[in-house]
XYZ file of C-alpha atoms in Angstrom:
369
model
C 49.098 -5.599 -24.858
C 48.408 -3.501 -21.842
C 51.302 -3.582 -19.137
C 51.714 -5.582 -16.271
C 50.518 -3.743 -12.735
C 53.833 -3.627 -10.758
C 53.694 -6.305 -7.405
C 53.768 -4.707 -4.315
C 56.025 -6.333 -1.947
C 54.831 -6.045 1.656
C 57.569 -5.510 4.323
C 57.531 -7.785 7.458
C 60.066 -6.397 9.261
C 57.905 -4.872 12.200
C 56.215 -7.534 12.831
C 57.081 -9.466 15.844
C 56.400 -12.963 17.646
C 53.727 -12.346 20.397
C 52.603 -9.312 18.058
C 48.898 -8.854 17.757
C 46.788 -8.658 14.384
C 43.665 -9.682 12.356
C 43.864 -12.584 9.817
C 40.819 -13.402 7.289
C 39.423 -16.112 6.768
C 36.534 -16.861 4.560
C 35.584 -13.220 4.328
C 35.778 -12.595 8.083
C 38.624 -11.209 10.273
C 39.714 -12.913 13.137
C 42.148 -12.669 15.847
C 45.291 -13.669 16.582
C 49.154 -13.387 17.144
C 52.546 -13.663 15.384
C 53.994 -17.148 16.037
C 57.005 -16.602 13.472
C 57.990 -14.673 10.186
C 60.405 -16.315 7.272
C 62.653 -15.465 5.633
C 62.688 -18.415 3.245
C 62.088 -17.652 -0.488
C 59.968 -21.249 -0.151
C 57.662 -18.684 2.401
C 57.921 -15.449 0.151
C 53.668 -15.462 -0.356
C 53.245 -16.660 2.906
C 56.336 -15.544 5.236
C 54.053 -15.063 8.421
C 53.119 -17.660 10.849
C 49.749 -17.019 12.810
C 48.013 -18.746 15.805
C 44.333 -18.109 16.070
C 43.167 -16.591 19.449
C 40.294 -18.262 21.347
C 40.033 -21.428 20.182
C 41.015 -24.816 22.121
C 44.198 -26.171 21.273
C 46.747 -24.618 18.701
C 45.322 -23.655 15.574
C 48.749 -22.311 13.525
C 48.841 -21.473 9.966
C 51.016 -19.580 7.607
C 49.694 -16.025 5.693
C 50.986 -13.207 3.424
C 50.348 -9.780 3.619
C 47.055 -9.971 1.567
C 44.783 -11.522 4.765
C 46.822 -9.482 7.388
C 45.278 -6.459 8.997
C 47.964 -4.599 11.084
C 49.230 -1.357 11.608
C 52.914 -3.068 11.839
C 52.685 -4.262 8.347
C 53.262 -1.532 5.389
C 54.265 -2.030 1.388
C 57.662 -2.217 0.739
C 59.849 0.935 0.160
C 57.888 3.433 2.147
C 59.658 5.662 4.512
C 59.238 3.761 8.187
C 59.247 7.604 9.490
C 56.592 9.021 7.105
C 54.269 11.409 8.423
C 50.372 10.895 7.584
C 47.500 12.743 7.698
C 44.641 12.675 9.873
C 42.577 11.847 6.909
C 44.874 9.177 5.658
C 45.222 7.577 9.394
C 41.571 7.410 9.475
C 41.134 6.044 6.136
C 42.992 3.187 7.064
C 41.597 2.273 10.444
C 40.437 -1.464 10.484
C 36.604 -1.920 9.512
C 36.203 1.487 9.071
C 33.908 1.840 5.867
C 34.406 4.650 3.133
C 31.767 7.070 3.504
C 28.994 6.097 0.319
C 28.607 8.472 -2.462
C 25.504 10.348 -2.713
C 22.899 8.807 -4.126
C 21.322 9.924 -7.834
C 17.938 10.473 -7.659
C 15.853 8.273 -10.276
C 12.488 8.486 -12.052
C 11.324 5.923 -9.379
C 11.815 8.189 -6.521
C 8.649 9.767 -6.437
C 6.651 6.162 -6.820
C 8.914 5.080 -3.993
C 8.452 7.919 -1.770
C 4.533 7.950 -2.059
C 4.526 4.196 -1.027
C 6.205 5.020 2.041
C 5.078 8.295 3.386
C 1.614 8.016 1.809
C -0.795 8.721 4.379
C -3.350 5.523 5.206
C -6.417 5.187 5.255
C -6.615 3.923 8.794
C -4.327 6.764 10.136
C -6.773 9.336 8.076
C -9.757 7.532 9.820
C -7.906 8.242 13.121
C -7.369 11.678 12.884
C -10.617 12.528 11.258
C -12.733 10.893 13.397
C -11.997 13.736 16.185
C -12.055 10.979 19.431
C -15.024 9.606 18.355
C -14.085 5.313 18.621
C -17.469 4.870 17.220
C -17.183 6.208 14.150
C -13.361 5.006 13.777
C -14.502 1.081 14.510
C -17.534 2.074 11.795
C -15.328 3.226 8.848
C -12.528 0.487 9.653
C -15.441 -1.918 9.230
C -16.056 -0.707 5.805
C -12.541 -0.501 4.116
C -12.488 -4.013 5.892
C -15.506 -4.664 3.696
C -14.112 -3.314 0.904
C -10.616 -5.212 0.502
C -12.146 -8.472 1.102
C -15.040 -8.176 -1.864
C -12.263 -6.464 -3.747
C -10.001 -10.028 -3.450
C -13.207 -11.770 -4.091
C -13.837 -10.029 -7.455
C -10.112 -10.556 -8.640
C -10.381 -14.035 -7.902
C -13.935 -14.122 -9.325
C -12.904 -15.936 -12.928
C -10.304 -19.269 -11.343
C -12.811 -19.463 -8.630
C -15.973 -19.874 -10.736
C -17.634 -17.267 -9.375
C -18.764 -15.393 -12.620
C -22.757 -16.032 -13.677
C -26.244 -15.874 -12.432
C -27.332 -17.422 -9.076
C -30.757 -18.020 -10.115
C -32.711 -15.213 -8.106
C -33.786 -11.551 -8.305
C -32.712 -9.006 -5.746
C -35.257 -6.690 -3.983
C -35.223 -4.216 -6.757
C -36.156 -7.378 -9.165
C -32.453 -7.476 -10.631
C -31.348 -10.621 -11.920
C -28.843 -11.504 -9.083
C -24.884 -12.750 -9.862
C -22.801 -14.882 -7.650
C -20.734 -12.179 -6.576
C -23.889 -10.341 -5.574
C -24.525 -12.980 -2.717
C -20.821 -13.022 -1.788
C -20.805 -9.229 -1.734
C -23.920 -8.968 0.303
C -22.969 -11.472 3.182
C -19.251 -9.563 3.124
C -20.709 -6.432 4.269
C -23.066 -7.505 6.045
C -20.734 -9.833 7.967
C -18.489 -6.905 8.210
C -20.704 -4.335 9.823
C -22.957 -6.416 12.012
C -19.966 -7.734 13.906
C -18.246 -4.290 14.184
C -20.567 -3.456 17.259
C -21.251 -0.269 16.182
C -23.813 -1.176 13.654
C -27.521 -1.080 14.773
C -29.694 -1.304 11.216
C -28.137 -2.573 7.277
C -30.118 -2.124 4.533
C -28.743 -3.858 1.772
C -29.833 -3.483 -1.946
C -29.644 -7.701 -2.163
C -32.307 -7.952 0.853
C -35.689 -7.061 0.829
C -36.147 -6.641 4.547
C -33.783 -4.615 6.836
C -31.197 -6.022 8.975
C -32.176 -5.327 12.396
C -29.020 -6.253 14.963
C -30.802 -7.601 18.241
C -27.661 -9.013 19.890
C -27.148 -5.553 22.767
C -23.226 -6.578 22.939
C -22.943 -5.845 19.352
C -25.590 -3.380 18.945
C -24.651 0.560 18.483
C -25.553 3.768 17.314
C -25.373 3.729 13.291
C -27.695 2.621 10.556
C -25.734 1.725 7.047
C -27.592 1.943 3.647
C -25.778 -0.233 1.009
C -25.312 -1.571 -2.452
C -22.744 -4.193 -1.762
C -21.893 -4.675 -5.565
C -23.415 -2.328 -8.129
C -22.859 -2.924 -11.472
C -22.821 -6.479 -11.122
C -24.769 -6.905 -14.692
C -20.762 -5.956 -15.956
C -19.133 -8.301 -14.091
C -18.799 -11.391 -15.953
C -17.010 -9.142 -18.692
C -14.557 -7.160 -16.189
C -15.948 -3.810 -16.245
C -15.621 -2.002 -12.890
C -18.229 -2.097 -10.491
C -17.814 -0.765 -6.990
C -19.821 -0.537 -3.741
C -22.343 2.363 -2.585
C -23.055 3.049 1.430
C -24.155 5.924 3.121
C -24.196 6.503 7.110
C -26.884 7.521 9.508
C -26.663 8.044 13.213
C -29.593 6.336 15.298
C -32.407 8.806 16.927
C -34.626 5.858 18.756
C -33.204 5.217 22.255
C -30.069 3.128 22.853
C -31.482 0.959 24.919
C -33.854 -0.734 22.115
C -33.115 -2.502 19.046
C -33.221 0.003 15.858
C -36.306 0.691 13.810
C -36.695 1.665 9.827
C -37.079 5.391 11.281
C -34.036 5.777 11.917
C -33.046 5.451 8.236
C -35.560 6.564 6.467
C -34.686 10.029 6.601
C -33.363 13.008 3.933
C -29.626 12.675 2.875
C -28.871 15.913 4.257
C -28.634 13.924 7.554
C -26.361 11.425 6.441
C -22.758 11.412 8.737
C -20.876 9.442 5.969
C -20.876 8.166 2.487
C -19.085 7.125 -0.272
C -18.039 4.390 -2.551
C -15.468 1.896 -3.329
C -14.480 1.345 -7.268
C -13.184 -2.053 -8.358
C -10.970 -1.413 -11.440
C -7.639 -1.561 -13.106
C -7.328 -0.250 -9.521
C -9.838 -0.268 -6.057
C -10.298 3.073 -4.916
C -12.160 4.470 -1.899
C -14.138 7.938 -1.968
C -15.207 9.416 1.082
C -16.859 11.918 2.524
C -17.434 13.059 6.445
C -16.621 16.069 8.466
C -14.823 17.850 5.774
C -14.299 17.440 1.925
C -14.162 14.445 -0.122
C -11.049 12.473 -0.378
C -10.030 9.575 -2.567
C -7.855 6.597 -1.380
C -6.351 3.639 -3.835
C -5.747 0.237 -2.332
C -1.940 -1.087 -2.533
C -2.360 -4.782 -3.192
C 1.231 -5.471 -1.891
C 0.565 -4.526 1.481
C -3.052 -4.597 2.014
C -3.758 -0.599 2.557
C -5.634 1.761 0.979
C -3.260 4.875 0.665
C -4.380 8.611 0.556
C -4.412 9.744 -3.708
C -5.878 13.255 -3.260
C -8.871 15.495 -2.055
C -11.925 15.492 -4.962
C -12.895 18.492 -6.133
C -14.750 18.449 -9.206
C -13.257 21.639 -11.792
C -14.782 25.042 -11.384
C -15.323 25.462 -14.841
C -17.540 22.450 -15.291
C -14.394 20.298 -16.687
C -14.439 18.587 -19.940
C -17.793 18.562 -21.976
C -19.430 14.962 -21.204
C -22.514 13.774 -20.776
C -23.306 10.032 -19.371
C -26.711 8.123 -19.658
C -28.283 5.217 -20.689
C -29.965 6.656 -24.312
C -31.368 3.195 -24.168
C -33.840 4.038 -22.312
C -35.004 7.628 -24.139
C -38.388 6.281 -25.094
C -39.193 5.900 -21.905
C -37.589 9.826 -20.744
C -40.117 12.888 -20.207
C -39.505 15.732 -23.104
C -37.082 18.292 -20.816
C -34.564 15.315 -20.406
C -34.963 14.627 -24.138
C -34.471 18.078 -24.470
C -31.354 18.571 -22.533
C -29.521 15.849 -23.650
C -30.357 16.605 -27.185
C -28.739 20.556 -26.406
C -25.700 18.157 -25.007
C -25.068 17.266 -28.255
C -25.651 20.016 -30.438
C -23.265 22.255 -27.871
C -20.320 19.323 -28.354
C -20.464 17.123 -25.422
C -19.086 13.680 -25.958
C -21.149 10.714 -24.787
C -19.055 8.883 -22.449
C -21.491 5.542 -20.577
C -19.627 2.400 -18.708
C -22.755 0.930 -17.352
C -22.110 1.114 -13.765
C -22.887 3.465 -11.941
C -19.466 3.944 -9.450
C -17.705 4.149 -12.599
C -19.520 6.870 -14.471
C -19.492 9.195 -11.488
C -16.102 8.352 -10.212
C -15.064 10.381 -14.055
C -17.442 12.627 -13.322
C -15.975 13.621 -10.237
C -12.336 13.829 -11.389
C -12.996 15.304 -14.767
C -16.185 16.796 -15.026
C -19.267 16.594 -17.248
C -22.702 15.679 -16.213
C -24.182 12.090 -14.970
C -27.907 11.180 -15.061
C -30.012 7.928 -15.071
C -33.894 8.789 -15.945
């Protein structure tokens, strides 16, 4: 049997009626003053009478040494005249907390870290957008976009939103539920971001012309609010395509289709956003392309990285739809066919966002004939 700790008996002998001191109570300390200390072995756990200090009326009870906090009051048997040092004097100061150990790093730290100094998207748009509000109010518009169809889609199965909606789309697609709700998201989205002067949408055979002056401004927005969709009802990823033109018809007029219908190499911004195990947001304008993944818990896309597909053309894949080879001219037969033989793997989700967004990261070549 393990021995006994020996009891420490405090000495009372230096503390006085009238004497100040802390008493707790309930966890707390409070103040208040020496009314009396016994001597009576009845009193020998709680020898010391105390009166609470600011409170109406008398509020006396008795204490031992274990809720007393005073200087006066010190364990039996040590020297009265004992010298201390500075260390020890300060280590026994009332409240005063022991300084914390260092902490030990974990395997969580750098998880933790990225969460909280992870650059957002919205402070990226800031600083990239050089002063121009525009542009800033444009691309806040579109990861706006962006989170709500990506709630939409996780909610997509309790919600009932999976299945046809009885249509075709302008290209003559059969057109899903989520297609509509999609489509009137961004569309919502940009149109009321007043810096939006033409959509074309995918879902819509005609453009969408803003007429309202107030919320008329200088960029035109090409769009495929949900592409993909055809995977959707099985959970595959799907994602959304835009790309960005600025207006060249005057300011004072509503836009016209000229103003979009121009090369790519004038496009100011594009990218796409990827619905998966996780929604990410790929980006390109002034500089680079970089790639931002949408925290659910706090509702922000945070930066990942900048995309740079490998110099050496990455790892050996090729992605199409062989489906379709029937229908291919003979030099695309004949490529994909020297694919093969020189031991690419054939690697094909179905939608489009997702087959480039590997491409991007790990190399390989893409094409749809």
């Amino acid at each position: 049997m393990a021995p006994r700790a020996p009891v420490v008996v405090a000495d009372y002998s230096r503390l006085e009626a009238g004497m100040k001191l802390q008493v707790s109570a309930d966890g707390l300390y409070y103040a208040a003053e020496v009314v009396s200390v016994s001597e009576s072995k009845k009193r020998a756990k709680a020898p010391v009478k105390v009166r609470y200090l600011g409170y109406a009326g008398d509020y006396d009870e008795w204490v031992g040494a274990d809720r007393i906090r005073s200087k006066a009051l010190r364990p039996d048997g040590e020297p009265a005249g004992k010298a201390k040092s500075g260390t020890e004097r300060r280590s026994e100061r009332p409240g005063r907390k022991a300084k914390a150990p260092e902490r030990t790093p974990t395997e969580f730290d750098p998880y933790l870290q990225n969460r909280v100094n992870a650059q957002t998207l919205t402070q990226w748009i800031i600083t990239s957008s050089k002063g121009d509000k525009q542009l800033a109010m444009l691309m806040n518009a579109i990861q706006h976009a962006c989170k709500v169809v990506s709630n939409s889609i996780e909610k997509a199965g309790p919600a009932g939103l999976y299945g046809l909606a009885g249509k075709g789309n302008a290209t003559g697609d059969d057109v899903k539920k989520l297609d509509i709700i999609a489509d009137d998201i961004w569309v919502e989205c940009l149109s009321r971001s007043g810096v939006c002067g033409l959509l074309v949408s995918e879902e819509q055979e005609e453009a969408v012309v803003v007429e309202d002056e107030a919320l008329r401004g200088p960029f035109c927005v090409a769009f495929d609010p949900l592409d993909g969709s055809s995977n959707i009802d099985c959970n595959v990823s799907v994602g959304s395509i835009f790309s960005v033109y600025r207006r060249q018809s005057p300011a004072d007029k509503a836009c016209t289709q000229a103003d979009i219908l121009r090369p790519g190499t004038e496009i100011i911004v594009a990218g796409y956003c990827m619905y998966g195990a996780a929604t990410e947001l790929v980006i390109t304008f002034g500089t680079g392309v970089q790639r931002f993944a949408l925290d659910p818990a706090f509702g922000e896309f945070l930066f990942v990285s900048d995309v740079k597909m490998p110099a050496d053309g990455g790892k050996k894949i090729f992605s199409c739809n062989e489906g379709n080879s029937l229908q291919w001219d003979a030099p695309i037969l004949s490529y994909v066919e020297a694919c093969k033989d020189n031991g690419y793997a054939a690697r094909y989700v179905g939608s489009m966002v997702s087959d480039v967004h590997r491409t991007l990261l790990y190399g390989g070549i893409f094409l749809y004939p």
